Every structure is written in C-alpha cells, then in structure tokens.
Amino acid sequence: MLRLAAFAVTSALAATAAGPLPPLPLGRLLVGPDRLTIAVSDTGNRRADGEYRLECDPIGGNHPEAEQACARLDEFAKAGKDPFAAVSERQMCSMQDGGPATARVTGTWQGHKVDTTFRRTNGCEIRRWKDLEPVLPPA
C-alpha cells in the first residue's frame, strides 16, 4: 500500500514538472482514417495516370507518394483549409489552358465526404491542382 502511494505521488510530481498536456484532438479521435480514391487521366504521363487509394492515419493504399501526400493533407488540416473546395464563382481567373489532365477525388477527409473533380482549365484551376500536389501528380 505504501509503494502504491509513493508511486502516485511520484507520478503526480513528474506530471506537474512536465507541464500541462496538450489538448487531445477529440474531433480527430471520433473520425475514422482519411481514405481517398484518386482517379487521374490525360496528364501526358502514362505512369501518373490511373486510380490510386490513399489512406492517412495510418498511411496506406497504393498511392505512389502516400507519405508525402498525407503530409500535404495534414498541412491543409492544420491551416484549417479545405483543399477539395471548388474555386469560387466570384474568383477572377486568368484564361490559360493547363492541358487536358483531369483528377476525380472521392472518399473521406477529416470526417467530411469528398467528391470533387480537378481540371486545369484556367489559372485558378491550375493553382488548385498544384496546391494539392503530391496528392495529385504534377501535370
């Protein structure tokens, strides 16, 4: 009994010395892992075209750059940004063509359903694609 009391005191002192614990990401604990399917076509690079599965937390799937892709998605999450949001209709975009590349992304990310398409049809869409690299391949 005395050993248990000494352990409790020692543990409490150690916890106090270490400082406050960071808050638990409760919302993240209640959400399943991120799972995305990425279908890419017409990039001009046959090795990049195809369908990939990307899983984060833990990292998995057959995405060729899964670790880097999950790290990029984590950057968006930490910044509170949605990388799958469409370009606003009010946004002024340069009229340039980035080629015929298309990517469709479906699944879940941060507990939200994802079903969006990326095309490189103007300056805003080209930037949207580039911002999501390496989740999407360079095109």
Coordinates of N, CA, C and O in Angstrom, one line a residue:
M1 N 0.8 -1.2 0.0 CA 0.0 0.0 0.0 C 0.9 1.3 0.0 O 0.6 2.2 -0.7
L2 N 1.9 1.2 0.8 CA 2.9 2.3 0.9 C 3.5 2.6 -0.5 O 3.7 3.7 -0.9
R3 N 3.9 1.5 -1.2 CA 4.5 1.6 -2.5 C 3.6 2.3 -3.5 O 4.0 3.1 -4.3
L4 N 2.3 1.9 -3.5 CA 1.3 2.5 -4.4 C 1.2 4.0 -4.1 O 1.1 4.8 -5.0
A5 N 1.2 4.4 -2.8 CA 1.0 5.8 -2.5 C 2.3 6.6 -3.0 O 2.2 7.7 -3.5
A6 N 3.5 6.0 -2.8 CA 4.7 6.6 -3.3 C 4.7 6.8 -4.8 O 5.1 7.8 -5.4
F7 N 4.2 5.7 -5.5 CA 4.1 5.8 -7.0 C 3.2 6.9 -7.4 O 3.5 7.7 -8.3
A8 N 2.0 7.0 -6.7 CA 1.1 8.1 -7.1 C 1.7 9.4 -6.9 O 1.5 10.3 -7.8
V9 N 2.4 9.7 -5.8 CA 3.0 11.0 -5.5 C 4.1 11.3 -6.6 O 4.1 12.4 -7.1
T10 N 4.9 10.3 -6.9 CA 6.0 10.4 -7.8 C 5.4 10.7 -9.2 O 5.9 11.6 -9.9
S11 N 4.3 10.0 -9.6 CA 3.7 10.3 -10.9 C 3.1 11.7 -11.0 O 3.2 12.3 -12.0
A12 N 2.5 12.1 -9.9 CA 1.9 13.4 -9.9 C 2.9 14.5 -10.0 O 2.8 15.5 -10.7
L13 N 4.1 14.3 -9.3 CA 5.2 15.3 -9.3 C 5.8 15.3 -10.7 O 6.1 16.4 -11.3
A14 N 5.9 14.2 -11.3 CA 6.5 14.1 -12.7 C 5.6 14.8 -13.7 O 6.0 15.6 -14.6
A15 N 4.3 14.6 -13.6 CA 3.3 15.2 -14.5 C 3.3 16.7 -14.3 O 3.3 17.5 -15.3
T16 N 3.4 17.2 -13.1 CA 3.5 18.6 -12.8 C 4.7 19.3 -13.4 O 4.7 20.3 -14.0
A17 N 5.8 18.6 -13.2 CA 7.1 19.1 -13.7 C 7.1 19.2 -15.3 O 7.7 20.0 -15.9
A18 N 6.4 18.2 -15.9 CA 6.4 18.2 -17.4 C 5.5 19.3 -18.0 O 5.6 19.6 -19.1
G19 N 4.7 19.9 -17.1 CA 3.8 20.9 -17.6 C 2.5 20.4 -18.1 O 2.2 19.2 -18.1
P20 N 1.6 21.2 -18.5 CA 0.3 20.8 -18.9 C 0.3 20.0 -20.2 O 1.2 20.2 -21.1
L21 N -0.6 19.0 -20.3 CA -0.6 18.2 -21.5 C -1.4 19.0 -22.6 O -2.3 19.7 -22.3
P22 N -1.0 18.8 -23.8 CA -1.7 19.4 -24.9 C -3.1 18.8 -25.0 O -3.3 17.7 -24.7
P23 N -4.1 19.6 -25.5 CA -5.4 19.1 -25.6 C -5.5 17.9 -26.6 O -4.8 17.9 -27.6
L24 N -6.3 16.9 -26.3 CA -6.5 15.8 -27.2 C -7.3 16.3 -28.4 O -8.3 17.0 -28.2
P25 N -6.9 15.8 -29.6 CA -7.7 16.2 -30.7 C -9.0 15.3 -30.8 O -9.1 14.4 -31.6
L26 N -9.9 15.6 -29.9 CA -11.1 14.8 -29.8 C -11.9 14.6 -31.1 O -12.3 13.5 -31.4
G27 N -12.0 15.7 -31.8 CA -12.7 15.6 -33.1 C -12.0 14.5 -34.0 O -12.7 13.8 -34.7
R28 N -10.7 14.5 -34.0 CA -9.9 13.6 -34.8 C -10.1 12.2 -34.3 O -10.0 11.2 -35.1
L29 N -10.2 12.0 -33.0 CA -10.4 10.7 -32.4 C -11.7 10.1 -32.8 O -11.8 8.9 -32.9
L30 N -12.7 10.9 -33.0 CA -14.0 10.4 -33.3 C -14.2 10.1 -34.8 O -15.2 9.6 -35.2
V31 N -13.3 10.5 -35.6 CA -13.4 10.4 -37.0 C -12.5 9.2 -37.5 O -11.4 9.0 -36.9
G32 N -12.9 8.5 -38.4 CA -12.1 7.4 -39.0 C -10.9 7.9 -39.8 O -10.8 9.1 -40.0
P33 N -10.1 7.0 -40.3 CA -8.9 7.5 -41.0 C -9.4 8.1 -42.4 O -10.4 7.8 -42.9
D34 N -8.5 9.0 -42.9 CA -8.8 9.6 -44.2 C -8.6 8.5 -45.2 O -7.5 7.8 -45.2
R35 N -9.5 8.4 -46.1 CA -9.5 7.4 -47.2 C -10.0 8.1 -48.5 O -11.1 8.5 -48.5
L36 N -9.1 8.2 -49.4 CA -9.4 8.8 -50.7 C -9.1 7.9 -51.9 O -8.1 7.1 -51.8
T37 N -9.9 8.0 -52.9 CA -9.6 7.4 -54.2 C -9.4 8.5 -55.2 O -10.2 9.4 -55.3
I38 N -8.3 8.4 -55.9 CA -7.9 9.5 -56.8 C -7.8 8.9 -58.2 O -6.9 8.0 -58.4
A39 N -8.6 9.3 -59.1 CA -8.6 8.8 -60.5 C -8.0 9.9 -61.4 O -8.6 11.0 -61.5
V40 N -6.9 9.7 -62.0 CA -6.2 10.7 -62.8 C -6.1 10.2 -64.2 O -5.8 9.1 -64.5
S41 N -6.3 11.2 -65.2 CA -6.2 10.8 -66.6 C -5.7 12.0 -67.4 O -5.8 13.2 -66.9
D42 N -5.2 11.7 -68.5 CA -4.7 12.7 -69.5 C -3.7 13.7 -69.0 O -3.6 14.8 -69.4
T43 N -2.8 13.2 -68.2 CA -1.7 14.1 -67.7 C -0.5 14.2 -68.7 O 0.3 15.1 -68.5
G44 N -0.5 13.3 -69.6 CA 0.6 13.3 -70.6 C 1.7 12.4 -70.1 O 2.8 12.3 -70.7
N45 N 1.5 11.8 -68.9 CA 2.5 10.9 -68.3 C 1.7 9.6 -67.9 O 1.0 9.6 -67.0
R46 N 1.9 8.6 -68.7 CA 1.2 7.3 -68.5 C 1.4 6.7 -67.1 O 0.5 6.1 -66.6
R47 N 2.6 7.0 -66.6 CA 2.8 6.4 -65.2 C 2.0 7.2 -64.2 O 1.7 6.6 -63.1
A48 N 1.6 8.4 -64.4 CA 0.9 9.2 -63.4 C -0.6 8.9 -63.6 O -1.4 9.0 -62.6
D49 N -1.1 8.5 -64.8 CA -2.5 8.3 -65.0 C -2.9 6.9 -64.3 O -2.1 6.0 -64.3
G50 N -4.1 6.9 -63.8 CA -4.6 5.7 -63.1 C -5.4 6.0 -61.9 O -5.7 7.2 -61.7
E51 N -5.7 5.0 -61.2 CA -6.5 5.1 -60.0 C -5.7 4.7 -58.8 O -5.1 3.7 -58.8
Y52 N -5.7 5.6 -57.8 CA -4.9 5.3 -56.6 C -5.8 5.4 -55.3 O -6.7 6.2 -55.3
R53 N -5.4 4.6 -54.3 CA -6.1 4.7 -53.0 C -5.0 5.4 -52.1 O -3.9 5.0 -52.1
L54 N -5.5 6.3 -51.3 CA -4.6 7.0 -50.3 C -5.3 6.9 -49.0 O -6.5 7.3 -48.8
E55 N -4.6 6.4 -48.0 CA -5.1 6.3 -46.6 C -4.1 7.0 -45.7 O -2.9 6.8 -45.9
C56 N -4.6 7.8 -44.8 CA -3.8 8.5 -43.9 C -4.2 8.2 -42.5 O -5.4 8.0 -42.2
D57 N -3.3 8.1 -41.5 CA -3.6 7.9 -40.1 C -4.2 6.5 -39.9 O -5.4 6.4 -39.5
P58 N -3.6 5.4 -40.2 CA -2.2 5.2 -40.7 C -2.1 5.3 -42.2 O -3.1 5.2 -42.9
I59 N -0.9 5.6 -42.6 CA -0.6 5.7 -44.1 C -0.7 4.3 -44.7 O -0.2 3.4 -44.3
G60 N -1.4 4.3 -45.9 CA -1.6 3.1 -46.6 C -2.1 3.4 -48.0 O -2.2 4.5 -48.5
G61 N -2.5 2.3 -48.7 CA -3.1 2.4 -50.0 C -2.0 2.2 -51.0 O -0.8 1.8 -50.7
N62 N -2.3 2.4 -52.3 CA -1.3 2.2 -53.4 C -0.8 3.5 -54.0 O -0.2 3.5 -55.1
H63 N -1.1 4.6 -53.4 CA -0.6 5.9 -53.9 C 0.9 5.9 -53.9 O 1.6 5.6 -52.9
P64 N 1.5 6.4 -55.0 CA 3.0 6.3 -55.2 C 3.8 7.2 -54.2 O 4.9 6.9 -54.0
E65 N 3.1 8.2 -53.7 CA 3.8 9.1 -52.7 C 2.9 9.3 -51.5 O 2.6 10.4 -51.1
A66 N 2.5 8.2 -50.9 CA 1.5 8.2 -49.8 C 1.9 9.1 -48.6 O 1.2 9.9 -48.1
E67 N 3.2 8.9 -48.2 CA 3.7 9.6 -47.0 C 3.7 11.1 -47.3 O 3.2 11.9 -46.5
Q68 N 4.2 11.5 -48.4 CA 4.2 13.0 -48.8 C 2.8 13.5 -49.0 O 2.5 14.7 -48.6
A69 N 1.9 12.7 -49.6 CA 0.6 13.2 -49.8 C -0.2 13.4 -48.5 O -0.9 14.4 -48.3
C70 N 0.0 12.5 -47.6 CA -0.7 12.6 -46.3 C -0.1 13.8 -45.5 O -0.8 14.5 -44.9
A71 N 1.2 14.0 -45.6 CA 1.8 15.2 -45.0 C 1.2 16.5 -45.6 O 1.0 17.4 -44.8
R72 N 1.0 16.5 -46.9 CA 0.4 17.7 -47.5 C -1.0 17.9 -47.0 O -1.4 19.1 -46.7
L73 N -1.8 16.9 -46.9 CA -3.1 17.0 -46.4 C -3.1 17.4 -44.9 O -4.0 18.2 -44.5
D74 N -2.2 17.0 -44.2 CA -2.0 17.4 -42.8 C -1.8 18.9 -42.7 O -2.3 19.6 -41.8
E75 N -1.0 19.5 -43.6 CA -0.7 20.9 -43.7 C -2.0 21.7 -43.9 O -2.2 22.7 -43.2
F76 N -2.9 21.2 -44.8 CA -4.1 21.9 -45.0 C -5.0 21.8 -43.7 O -5.6 22.8 -43.4
A77 N -5.0 20.6 -43.1 CA -5.8 20.5 -41.9 C -5.4 21.4 -40.8 O -6.2 22.1 -40.1
K78 N -4.1 21.5 -40.6 CA -3.5 22.4 -39.5 C -3.8 23.8 -39.8 O -4.0 24.6 -38.9
A79 N -3.9 24.2 -41.1 CA -4.2 25.6 -41.5 C -5.7 25.8 -41.6 O -6.1 27.0 -41.8
G80 N -6.5 24.8 -41.4 CA -7.9 25.0 -41.4 C -8.5 25.2 -42.8 O -9.5 25.9 -43.0
K81 N -7.8 24.7 -43.8 CA -8.2 24.9 -45.2 C -8.7 23.6 -45.8 O -8.2 22.5 -45.5
D82 N -9.7 23.8 -46.7 CA -10.2 22.6 -47.4 C -9.6 22.5 -48.8 O -9.9 23.3 -49.7
P83 N -8.7 21.6 -49.0 CA -8.0 21.5 -50.3 C -9.0 21.0 -51.4 O -8.6 21.1 -52.6
F84 N -10.1 20.5 -51.1 CA -11.1 20.0 -52.1 C -12.2 21.0 -52.4 O -13.0 20.6 -53.3
A85 N -12.2 22.1 -51.8 CA -13.2 23.1 -52.1 C -13.1 23.6 -53.6 O -12.0 23.8 -54.1
A86 N -14.2 23.9 -54.2 CA -14.2 24.4 -55.6 C -13.8 25.8 -55.6 O -13.9 26.5 -54.6
V87 N -13.3 26.3 -56.7 CA -12.9 27.7 -56.9 C -14.2 28.5 -56.9 O -15.2 28.1 -57.5
S88 N -14.2 29.6 -56.1 CA -15.4 30.5 -56.1 C -15.8 31.0 -57.4 O -14.9 31.3 -58.2
E89 N -17.1 31.0 -57.7 CA -17.5 31.6 -59.0 C -17.2 33.1 -59.1 O -17.2 33.6 -60.2
R90 N -17.0 33.7 -58.0 CA -16.6 35.2 -58.0 C -15.2 35.4 -58.2 O -14.7 36.5 -58.5
Q91 N -14.4 34.4 -58.2 CA -12.9 34.5 -58.3 C -12.6 34.9 -59.8 O -13.0 34.2 -60.7
M92 N -11.7 35.9 -60.0 CA -11.2 36.2 -61.3 C -10.1 35.3 -61.6 O -9.1 35.2 -60.8
C93 N -10.1 34.6 -62.7 CA -9.1 33.7 -63.1 C -8.5 34.0 -64.5 O -9.2 34.4 -65.4
S94 N -7.2 33.8 -64.6 CA -6.6 34.0 -65.9 C -7.1 33.0 -66.9 O -7.3 31.8 -66.5
M95 N -7.2 33.4 -68.1 CA -7.7 32.4 -69.1 C -6.5 31.8 -69.8 O -6.0 32.2 -70.8
Q96 N -6.0 30.7 -69.2 CA -4.9 29.9 -69.7 C -5.3 28.5 -69.6 O -6.1 28.1 -68.8
D97 N -4.8 27.7 -70.5 CA -5.2 26.3 -70.6 C -4.0 25.5 -70.0 O -2.9 25.6 -70.6
G98 N -4.2 24.7 -69.0 CA -3.2 23.9 -68.4 C -3.1 22.4 -69.0 O -2.5 21.6 -68.4
G99 N -3.9 22.2 -70.0 CA -3.9 20.9 -70.6 C -5.1 20.1 -70.2 O -5.9 20.5 -69.4
P100 N -5.2 18.9 -70.8 CA -6.4 18.1 -70.6 C -6.5 17.2 -69.3 O -7.4 16.5 -69.1
A101 N -5.5 17.3 -68.4 CA -5.4 16.5 -67.2 C -6.7 16.7 -66.4 O -7.2 17.8 -66.2
T102 N -7.2 15.5 -65.9 CA -8.3 15.5 -65.0 C -8.1 14.6 -63.8 O -7.4 13.6 -64.0
A103 N -8.6 15.0 -62.7 CA -8.5 14.1 -61.5 C -9.8 14.2 -60.7 O -10.3 15.3 -60.5
R104 N -10.3 13.0 -60.4 CA -11.5 13.0 -59.6 C -11.1 12.4 -58.2 O -10.5 11.3 -58.2
V105 N -11.5 13.0 -57.2 CA -11.1 12.6 -55.8 C -12.4 12.3 -55.1 O -13.3 13.2 -55.0
T106 N -12.5 11.1 -54.5 CA -13.7 10.7 -53.7 C -13.2 10.1 -52.4 O -12.1 9.6 -52.4
G107 N -14.1 10.1 -51.4 CA -13.8 9.4 -50.2 C -14.1 10.3 -49.0 O -15.1 11.1 -49.0
T108 N -13.3 10.2 -48.0 CA -13.5 11.0 -46.8 C -12.1 11.6 -46.4 O -11.1 11.0 -46.5
W109 N -12.2 12.8 -45.9 CA -11.1 13.6 -45.3 C -11.5 14.4 -44.2 O -12.5 15.2 -44.3
Q110 N -10.9 14.3 -43.0 CA -11.2 15.0 -41.8 C -12.7 14.8 -41.5 O -13.3 15.7 -41.0
G111 N -13.2 13.6 -41.7 CA -14.6 13.3 -41.4 C -15.6 13.8 -42.3 O -16.8 13.7 -42.1
H112 N -15.2 14.5 -43.4 CA -16.1 15.0 -44.4 C -16.0 14.2 -45.7 O -15.0 13.8 -46.1
K113 N -17.2 14.1 -46.3 CA -17.2 13.4 -47.6 C -16.6 14.3 -48.7 O -16.8 15.5 -48.7
V114 N -15.8 13.6 -49.5 CA -15.1 14.3 -50.6 C -15.6 13.7 -52.0 O -15.6 12.5 -52.1
D115 N -16.0 14.5 -52.9 CA -16.4 14.1 -54.2 C -16.2 15.3 -55.1 O -17.1 16.2 -55.3
T116 N -15.0 15.5 -55.7 CA -14.7 16.7 -56.5 C -13.8 16.3 -57.6 O -13.2 15.3 -57.7
T117 N -13.8 17.2 -58.6 CA -13.0 17.0 -59.8 C -12.1 18.2 -60.0 O -12.5 19.3 -59.8
F118 N -10.9 17.9 -60.4 CA -9.9 18.9 -60.7 C -9.6 18.8 -62.2 O -9.4 17.8 -62.8
R119 N -9.6 20.0 -62.8 CA -9.2 20.2 -64.2 C -8.3 21.4 -64.3 O -8.4 22.3 -63.5
R120 N -7.5 21.5 -65.3 CA -6.5 22.6 -65.4 C -7.0 23.5 -66.5 O -6.3 23.9 -67.4
T121 N -8.3 24.0 -66.4 CA -8.9 24.8 -67.5 C -8.7 26.3 -67.4 O -9.0 27.0 -68.4
N122 N -8.1 26.8 -66.3 CA -7.8 28.2 -66.2 C -6.8 28.4 -65.1 O -6.4 27.4 -64.4
G123 N -6.3 29.6 -64.9 CA -5.3 29.9 -63.9 C -5.7 29.4 -62.5 O -4.8 28.9 -61.7
C124 N -6.9 29.6 -62.1 CA -7.4 29.2 -60.7 C -7.4 27.7 -60.6 O -7.0 27.2 -59.5
E125 N -7.8 27.0 -61.6 CA -7.9 25.6 -61.5 C -6.5 25.0 -61.6 O -6.2 23.9 -60.9
I126 N -5.6 25.6 -62.3 CA -4.2 25.1 -62.4 C -3.6 25.3 -61.0 O -2.9 24.4 -60.5
R127 N -3.8 26.4 -60.3 CA -3.3 26.6 -59.0 C -3.9 25.6 -58.0 O -3.2 25.1 -57.1
R128 N -5.2 25.4 -58.1 CA -5.9 24.4 -57.2 C -5.2 23.1 -57.3 O -5.0 22.4 -56.3
W129 N -4.9 22.7 -58.6 CA -4.2 21.4 -58.8 C -2.9 21.4 -58.1 O -2.5 20.5 -57.4
K130 N -2.1 22.4 -58.5 CA -0.7 22.5 -57.9 C -0.7 22.5 -56.4 O 0.2 22.0 -55.8
D131 N -1.6 23.2 -55.8 CA -1.7 23.3 -54.3 C -1.8 21.9 -53.7 O -1.4 21.7 -52.6
L132 N -2.5 21.0 -54.4 CA -2.7 19.6 -53.9 C -1.6 18.6 -54.2 O -1.7 17.5 -53.8
E133 N -0.6 19.0 -55.0 CA 0.5 18.1 -55.3 C 1.2 17.9 -53.9 O 1.4 18.8 -53.1
P134 N 1.6 16.7 -53.6 CA 1.7 15.4 -54.4 C 0.5 14.5 -54.2 O 0.6 13.3 -54.7
V135 N -0.6 15.0 -53.7 CA -1.8 14.1 -53.7 C -2.2 13.9 -55.1 O -2.5 12.7 -55.5
L136 N -2.2 14.9 -55.9 CA -2.3 14.8 -57.4 C -0.9 14.9 -58.0 O 0.0 15.6 -57.5
P137 N -0.7 14.1 -59.1 CA 0.6 14.2 -59.7 C 0.8 15.5 -60.5 O -0.1 16.1 -60.9
P138 N 2.1 15.9 -60.6 CA 2.4 17.0 -61.4 C 1.9 16.8 -62.9 O 2.0 15.7 -63.4
A139 N 1.3 17.8 -63.4 CA 0.7 17.6 -64.8 C 1.3 18.7 -65.7 O 1.6 19.8 -65.3

